[in-house]
Each structure stands twice: as structure tokens, then as C-alpha cells.
């Protein structure tokens, strides 16, 4: 089914509706080619987690021939870096934040984390929800020692596969029941002390068939624990206050865009964000003011678009945006395309 037929399948009477989304046949459309800087999501746009989608490599080659600046802006990794002018991942930016060196990349440090680093010059302790891939060395190389939650100055959420307190590693695959119990207990204890959390990947689900939870979901859960632990009338924290203790790095949040938009020297109108996820890609593009192109067939919303049409999916998202990273804002992609093809 083409993007044109899908976009017109459903007419919404919702107050959140905007003029019908503008479907385009391909990346060669003049509306897309008028931009010089392309901010590209990877998973769900360029590849499916293991291999490129059909036509992607040809499209990248054509964009390079047209002289476009190609910037990967991703909450994960997994493509040939030589094909792009810059690759910005949330994990790399988070690592700089852990060292209080994010300004060297072109974005701001996190004040709450900066204060911890300044006040704990000799020993900084972190409790890790990990990917199982070099979690210890990732933190150690930034100047942090892994520790039990009772002693931690910070929580790092970079994965949902393991829990690491420096002496014990709990694998969700091997001890799933224990994993969830320890996670809940750790978050409750941390919330009581208002321990800050750095979420190194804001994604909540993966765009593959299994859709398992991602680090962004841990951040959401921790915010709820913070708020319920310290809310009025006995406490001093509302939902917005709880959010200040959870720093999410990656789309749709500011730091990665600050770095990426250096490629267009401040001319946001020359940049286009191309992604498959309304909550991260389109929300982020709307928030910083660049054009957005929503890729609908291969990504996270593919099945929903088949059932409801693109307009229906956007309006459904906006009806519930209070519970997303849009935080109540209504988001709309300027253009819609089936897939990343020339």
C-alpha cells in the first residue's frame, strides 16, 4: 500500500488534526532535495537491526553525489561510518557527560551531574542498568566506579539486559524474576535518596518484532517512583520536579541536536530530520524547528499505519502526547514517505 493511499484512508475529526500529511514518492522529491543537511535515524529507516533495507545503500550514494551533508543521529549504533559526515550517538554523548566534558562536543553539561563530579573528585559511584556490553569499562573510563545502589551517587541506564553493582551482575536472560525484583527494589531505594539517573538511550521500545523494553522505560518508571515518594502533601516534588532528576540523552532531547546542527552552521531551515518514530524523531525535529520526514513502512509504526492510516496514527499519538516525550505538545511531520529510497 502506498503512503498516499494510507494517508488518505482515514479522516480524523479530532481537535489535534492538521491539514493532511503530505506524502512524497521518494527522497528525490524537490521538497526533500531543497535541504542540505540530512539528520538520519538508523534503525527503522536505514536498517532493520541486522541489514540495510532495500534501496538504502543506493539512496545514500545518490545523496552523497548531490553533495548533501549526512549526519547519523541515533540512539543506537550499527552502520558503516565512512558513508556519513558525522555519527552522533546517545552513548557517546552520555560518556562525555559522565566526564563533565560535553561542551567539547558542542552541547551543555548536566548541572546536577556536574555538581556530583565536582564534589566527588576522588571517588564517584554509579549503579548500572546495563547492556551487558562493557558496562564496567564504559563507566570506569569516564571516572566512575560501580557500586551498590545504597552507595551510588548516580544511576546509569544504558541497557535492559543486566544489573551491575560492581560485585554482582544479574542477567535478565538467566534470572528474569530476580532481575525485575532487584530493579524495583533498587529504584525504590534510589528514589528515597533522590539519586539522579542518566538514561543513555531514551528509546522505550525497539522497532523489531519483539519490542522489548529499552532504557527509556526505566527512566519513566524511576520518575514515577520519585514522584510517588516525594509528592505533596508530605513531599516537595511534582511530576515536573521528578523529571529534573532523570537526564535523557538522545533523540528527541536537546544535546544531540545541538551537536548535529553544527553541520548546518545554525541554519536550521537547511536541515531535515528523517526518522520512523513519532516520539523521538518527529518530536525532536519539531522541537528544534527543522523539517521532518516520517518514514512509515519499515519502522516502529508500520503495522499501525497499515491499520489506521498515517493521519490516524499521528492523531492517536497526539491524543496521548502527555504520556510521551512530546510532554503534551502536538507533533506533525511535514512530509511522509514509504521508505528511504531514491
Coordinates of C-alpha atoms in Angstrom, one line a residue:
X1 CA 0.0 0.0 0.0
X2 CA 1.4 3.4 -1.0
X3 CA 1.9 6.2 1.5
X4 CA -0.6 8.3 -0.5
X5 CA -3.4 5.8 0.0
X6 CA -2.5 5.2 3.6
X7 CA -2.5 8.9 4.4
X8 CA -6.0 9.3 2.9
X9 CA -7.5 6.2 4.4
X10 CA -8.8 7.8 7.5
X11 CA -10.1 11.3 8.1
X12 CA -10.0 12.4 11.7
X13 CA -12.4 14.9 13.4
X14 CA -10.0 15.2 16.3
X15 CA -9.1 18.7 17.5
X16 CA -5.5 17.7 17.2
X17 CA -5.9 17.2 13.4
X18 CA -3.9 19.3 11.0
X19 CA -4.0 19.5 7.2
X20 CA -3.5 16.1 5.6
X21 CA 0.1 15.0 5.8
X22 CA 2.0 15.5 2.5
X23 CA 3.1 12.1 1.1
X24 CA 6.1 12.0 -1.2
X25 CA 7.2 9.3 -3.6
X26 CA 10.9 9.2 -2.7
X27 CA 14.0 11.1 -1.4
X28 CA 14.5 12.6 -4.9
X29 CA 11.4 14.8 -4.4
X30 CA 12.2 18.5 -4.7
X31 CA 10.8 19.2 -1.2
X32 CA 13.5 16.9 0.2
X33 CA 16.3 18.0 -2.1
X34 CA 15.9 21.6 -1.1
X35 CA 17.7 20.7 2.2
X36 CA 21.5 20.5 2.5
X37 CA 21.9 18.7 5.9
X38 CA 20.2 15.3 6.5
X39 CA 19.8 14.1 10.0
X40 CA 19.2 10.4 9.7
X41 CA 17.8 7.8 12.1
X42 CA 19.2 4.3 11.6
X43 CA 17.0 1.5 13.0
X44 CA 13.6 1.5 11.2
X45 CA 14.9 3.9 8.5
X46 CA 18.2 2.6 7.2
X47 CA 18.3 -0.9 8.6
X48 CA 16.2 -3.5 10.5
X49 CA 18.7 -4.2 13.2
X50 CA 20.8 -6.6 11.1
X51 CA 20.8 -5.5 7.4
X52 CA 20.0 -2.4 5.3
X53 CA 16.5 -2.1 3.8
X54 CA 16.2 -2.5 0.1
X55 CA 17.3 0.7 -1.8
X56 CA 19.0 2.3 1.2
X57 CA 22.6 2.0 0.0
X58 CA 21.7 3.4 -3.4
X59 CA 19.9 6.3 -1.7
X60 CA 22.8 7.1 0.4
X61 CA 25.1 7.1 -2.6
X62 CA 22.8 9.4 -4.5
X63 CA 22.6 11.9 -1.6
X64 CA 26.4 11.9 -1.4
X65 CA 26.6 12.6 -5.1
X66 CA 24.2 15.5 -4.6
X67 CA 26.6 17.0 -2.1
X68 CA 24.3 16.5 0.9
X69 CA 25.8 16.5 4.5
X70 CA 24.7 13.2 6.0
X71 CA 24.6 13.1 9.8
X72 CA 23.6 9.9 11.7
X73 CA 21.6 10.9 14.7
X74 CA 20.8 7.7 16.6
X75 CA 20.1 6.3 20.0
X76 CA 22.0 3.2 18.9
X77 CA 24.8 2.2 16.5
X78 CA 25.2 -0.1 13.5
X79 CA 26.2 1.3 10.1
X80 CA 29.4 2.0 8.1
X81 CA 30.8 5.3 9.4
X82 CA 32.6 6.0 6.2
X83 CA 29.3 6.7 4.5
X84 CA 28.5 9.7 6.7
X85 CA 29.9 13.1 7.6
X86 CA 29.2 12.6 11.3
X87 CA 27.8 9.9 13.6
X88 CA 26.3 11.2 16.8
X89 CA 25.1 8.5 19.3
X90 CA 23.5 9.0 22.6
X91 CA 26.0 6.6 24.2
X92 CA 29.0 8.8 23.1
X93 CA 27.3 12.0 24.3
X94 CA 26.4 10.3 27.6
X95 CA 30.0 9.3 28.1
X96 CA 31.1 12.9 27.7
X97 CA 28.5 14.0 30.2
X98 CA 29.9 11.4 32.7
X99 CA 33.2 13.2 32.4
X100 CA 31.7 16.7 32.5
X101 CA 33.1 17.3 29.1
X102 CA 30.0 17.6 26.9
X103 CA 30.9 21.2 26.0
X104 CA 33.8 19.9 23.9
X105 CA 31.2 18.3 21.7
X106 CA 29.1 21.4 21.4
X107 CA 26.4 20.9 23.9
X108 CA 25.8 21.7 27.6
X109 CA 26.8 19.6 30.6
X110 CA 24.1 18.5 33.1
X111 CA 24.4 20.8 36.1
X112 CA 23.2 18.1 38.6
X113 CA 25.8 15.7 37.3
X114 CA 28.5 18.4 37.2
X115 CA 27.9 19.1 40.9
X116 CA 28.4 15.4 41.8
X117 CA 31.6 15.3 39.8
X118 CA 33.0 18.5 41.5
X119 CA 32.0 17.3 45.0
X120 CA 33.4 13.7 44.5
X121 CA 36.7 14.2 42.7
X122 CA 38.4 11.1 44.2
X123 CA 35.6 8.5 44.1
X124 CA 32.4 8.7 42.1
X125 CA 30.0 5.7 42.5
X126 CA 27.5 4.5 39.9
X127 CA 24.8 1.8 39.8
X128 CA 24.2 0.4 36.3
X129 CA 21.3 -1.0 34.3
X130 CA 23.4 -2.3 31.5
X131 CA 23.5 -3.7 28.0
X132 CA 26.0 -6.4 29.2
X133 CA 28.5 -4.9 26.7
X134 CA 31.4 -3.4 28.5
X135 CA 29.3 -1.6 31.1
X136 CA 32.1 -1.6 33.7
X137 CA 34.7 -0.3 31.3
X138 CA 32.2 2.3 29.9
X139 CA 31.8 3.8 33.4
X140 CA 35.4 3.2 34.6
X141 CA 36.8 5.0 31.6
X142 CA 34.7 8.1 32.5
X143 CA 36.0 8.1 36.1
X144 CA 33.2 6.2 37.8
X145 CA 33.3 3.0 40.0
X146 CA 30.4 0.6 40.1
X147 CA 28.7 0.3 43.5
X148 CA 25.6 -1.0 45.3
X149 CA 22.6 1.3 45.0
X150 CA 22.8 2.2 48.7
X151 CA 26.2 3.9 48.0
X152 CA 25.6 5.2 44.5
X153 CA 25.8 8.9 43.6
X154 CA 24.3 8.2 40.2
X155 CA 22.3 5.6 38.2
X156 CA 23.3 4.9 34.6
X157 CA 20.6 3.2 32.4
X158 CA 22.3 2.1 29.2
X159 CA 20.6 -1.2 28.7
X160 CA 17.9 -3.5 30.0
X161 CA 19.8 -6.8 29.9
X162 CA 21.8 -6.7 33.1
X163 CA 22.1 -5.0 36.6
X164 CA 25.6 -4.4 37.8
X165 CA 26.6 -3.1 41.3
X166 CA 30.3 -3.7 40.9
X167 CA 30.3 -7.1 42.6
X168 CA 27.3 -8.9 41.2
X169 CA 25.9 -9.0 37.7
X170 CA 22.3 -10.1 37.3
X171 CA 21.3 -11.2 33.8
X172 CA 17.7 -10.8 32.8
X173 CA 18.1 -13.7 30.3
X174 CA 19.3 -16.1 33.0
X175 CA 17.5 -14.8 36.1
X176 CA 14.5 -12.8 34.8
X177 CA 12.3 -13.0 38.0
X178 CA 15.3 -11.9 40.2
X179 CA 16.2 -9.1 37.6
X180 CA 12.8 -7.5 37.9
X181 CA 12.7 -7.7 41.7
X182 CA 16.2 -6.2 42.1
X183 CA 15.3 -3.5 39.6
X184 CA 12.2 -2.4 41.5
X185 CA 14.0 -2.6 44.9
X186 CA 16.9 -0.5 43.6
X187 CA 14.7 2.2 42.1
X188 CA 12.7 2.5 45.3
X189 CA 15.8 2.9 47.4
X190 CA 17.3 5.4 44.9
X191 CA 14.1 7.4 44.8
X192 CA 14.2 7.8 48.6
X193 CA 17.6 9.5 48.3
X194 CA 16.8 11.3 45.1
X195 CA 19.7 9.7 43.3
X196 CA 19.9 11.2 39.7
X197 CA 19.7 8.9 36.7
X198 CA 21.4 9.3 33.4
X199 CA 19.5 7.5 30.6
X200 CA 22.0 6.8 27.8
X201 CA 19.3 5.8 25.3
X202 CA 15.8 7.3 25.6
X203 CA 14.1 4.7 23.4
X204 CA 11.4 2.9 25.2
X205 CA 10.8 0.0 22.7
X206 CA 12.7 -1.5 19.8
X207 CA 11.3 -1.4 16.3
X208 CA 11.6 -5.1 15.8
X209 CA 9.1 -7.9 16.3
X210 CA 9.7 -8.4 20.0
X211 CA 9.5 -4.8 21.1
X212 CA 11.3 -5.5 24.5
X213 CA 11.6 -2.5 26.9
X214 CA 14.6 -0.2 26.4
X215 CA 16.4 2.2 28.8
X216 CA 13.8 5.0 28.3
X217 CA 11.3 2.8 30.0
X218 CA 13.5 2.5 33.1
X219 CA 13.7 6.3 33.2
X220 CA 9.9 6.6 33.1
X221 CA 9.5 4.0 35.9
X222 CA 12.0 5.9 38.0
X223 CA 10.3 9.2 37.5
X224 CA 7.1 7.6 38.8
X225 CA 8.9 6.3 41.9
X226 CA 10.4 9.7 42.6
X227 CA 7.1 11.5 42.3
X228 CA 5.1 9.0 44.4
X229 CA 7.9 9.0 47.1
X230 CA 8.2 12.8 47.3
X231 CA 4.8 14.2 46.1
X232 CA 2.6 16.6 48.1
X233 CA 1.2 17.0 50.6
X234 CA 4.1 15.4 52.6
X235 CA 6.7 15.9 49.9
X236 CA 8.0 18.7 47.8
X237 CA 8.1 17.1 44.3
X238 CA 5.6 17.2 41.4
X239 CA 5.9 15.4 38.1
X240 CA 8.0 18.1 36.6
X241 CA 10.3 18.1 39.6
X242 CA 10.8 14.3 39.2
X243 CA 11.8 14.8 35.6
X244 CA 14.7 17.0 36.6
X245 CA 16.4 14.0 38.3
X246 CA 16.3 11.9 35.1
X247 CA 18.5 13.1 32.3
X248 CA 17.8 11.5 29.0
X249 CA 20.4 11.8 26.3
X250 CA 19.5 11.2 22.7
X251 CA 16.5 12.0 20.4
X252 CA 14.3 13.9 21.0
X253 CA 16.4 15.8 23.6
X254 CA 18.4 18.9 23.0
X255 CA 22.1 17.8 23.4
X256 CA 22.3 15.6 20.3
X257 CA 20.6 18.2 18.1
X258 CA 22.9 20.9 19.4
X259 CA 25.8 18.8 18.1
X260 CA 24.2 17.7 14.9
X261 CA 23.0 21.2 13.8
X262 CA 26.6 22.4 13.9
X263 CA 26.8 20.8 10.5
X264 CA 24.4 23.5 9.1
X265 CA 26.1 26.3 10.9
X266 CA 22.9 27.4 12.7
X267 CA 20.7 27.4 9.7
X268 CA 18.0 25.1 10.9
X269 CA 15.9 25.6 7.9
X270 CA 18.5 23.8 5.8
X271 CA 18.2 20.6 7.9
X272 CA 15.7 17.8 7.6
X273 CA 15.2 15.1 10.2
X274 CA 14.4 11.7 8.7
X275 CA 13.1 9.1 11.1
X276 CA 10.4 6.5 11.7
X277 CA 9.4 7.2 15.3
X278 CA 6.9 10.0 16.2
X279 CA 8.1 10.1 19.9
X280 CA 11.8 10.6 19.2
X281 CA 12.5 11.6 15.5
X282 CA 9.5 13.7 14.7
X283 CA 9.1 15.2 18.2
X284 CA 12.8 16.1 18.2
X285 CA 12.7 17.6 14.7
X286 CA 9.6 19.7 15.6
X287 CA 11.2 20.8 18.8
X288 CA 14.3 22.3 17.2
X289 CA 12.5 23.7 14.3
X290 CA 13.8 21.6 11.4
X291 CA 11.8 19.9 8.6
X292 CA 10.7 16.4 9.4
X293 CA 10.3 13.5 7.0
X294 CA 8.4 10.5 8.5
X295 CA 9.3 7.0 7.2
X296 CA 6.3 4.8 7.7
X297 CA 6.6 1.4 6.1
X298 CA 9.6 -0.2 7.7
X299 CA 9.7 1.4 11.2
X300 CA 8.1 1.2 14.5
X301 CA 4.7 2.5 13.4
X302 CA 4.5 0.3 10.2
X303 CA 1.7 -2.1 11.4
X304 CA -0.4 0.7 12.9
X305 CA -0.1 2.8 9.7
X306 CA -1.4 -0.2 7.7
X307 CA -4.4 -0.4 10.0
X308 CA -5.2 3.2 10.8
X309 CA -3.5 5.3 8.1
X310 CA -0.7 7.8 8.7
X311 CA -3.2 10.5 9.7
X312 CA -4.8 8.2 12.2
X313 CA -1.5 7.2 13.8
X314 CA -0.4 10.8 14.2
X315 CA -3.7 11.9 15.7
X316 CA -3.7 8.9 18.0
X317 CA -0.2 9.8 19.2
X318 CA -1.2 13.4 19.8
X319 CA -4.2 12.5 21.8
X320 CA -1.9 10.8 24.2
X321 CA 1.1 13.0 24.0
X322 CA 1.0 13.9 27.7
X323 CA 2.4 10.4 28.2
X324 CA 5.3 10.7 25.7
X325 CA 8.4 12.8 25.3
X326 CA 6.3 15.4 23.5
X327 CA 5.0 16.2 27.0
X328 CA 1.6 17.4 25.8
X329 CA 2.8 19.1 22.6
X330 CA 1.2 18.1 19.3
X331 CA 3.7 16.8 16.7
X332 CA 3.3 16.7 12.9
X333 CA 5.8 15.6 10.3
X334 CA 5.9 17.9 7.2
X335 CA 6.3 15.0 4.8
X336 CA 5.7 11.3 4.7
X337 CA 7.5 8.7 2.6
X338 CA 7.1 4.9 2.5
X339 CA 10.8 4.1 2.8
X340 CA 14.3 5.5 2.5
X341 CA 14.7 5.2 -1.3
X342 CA 15.8 7.4 -4.1

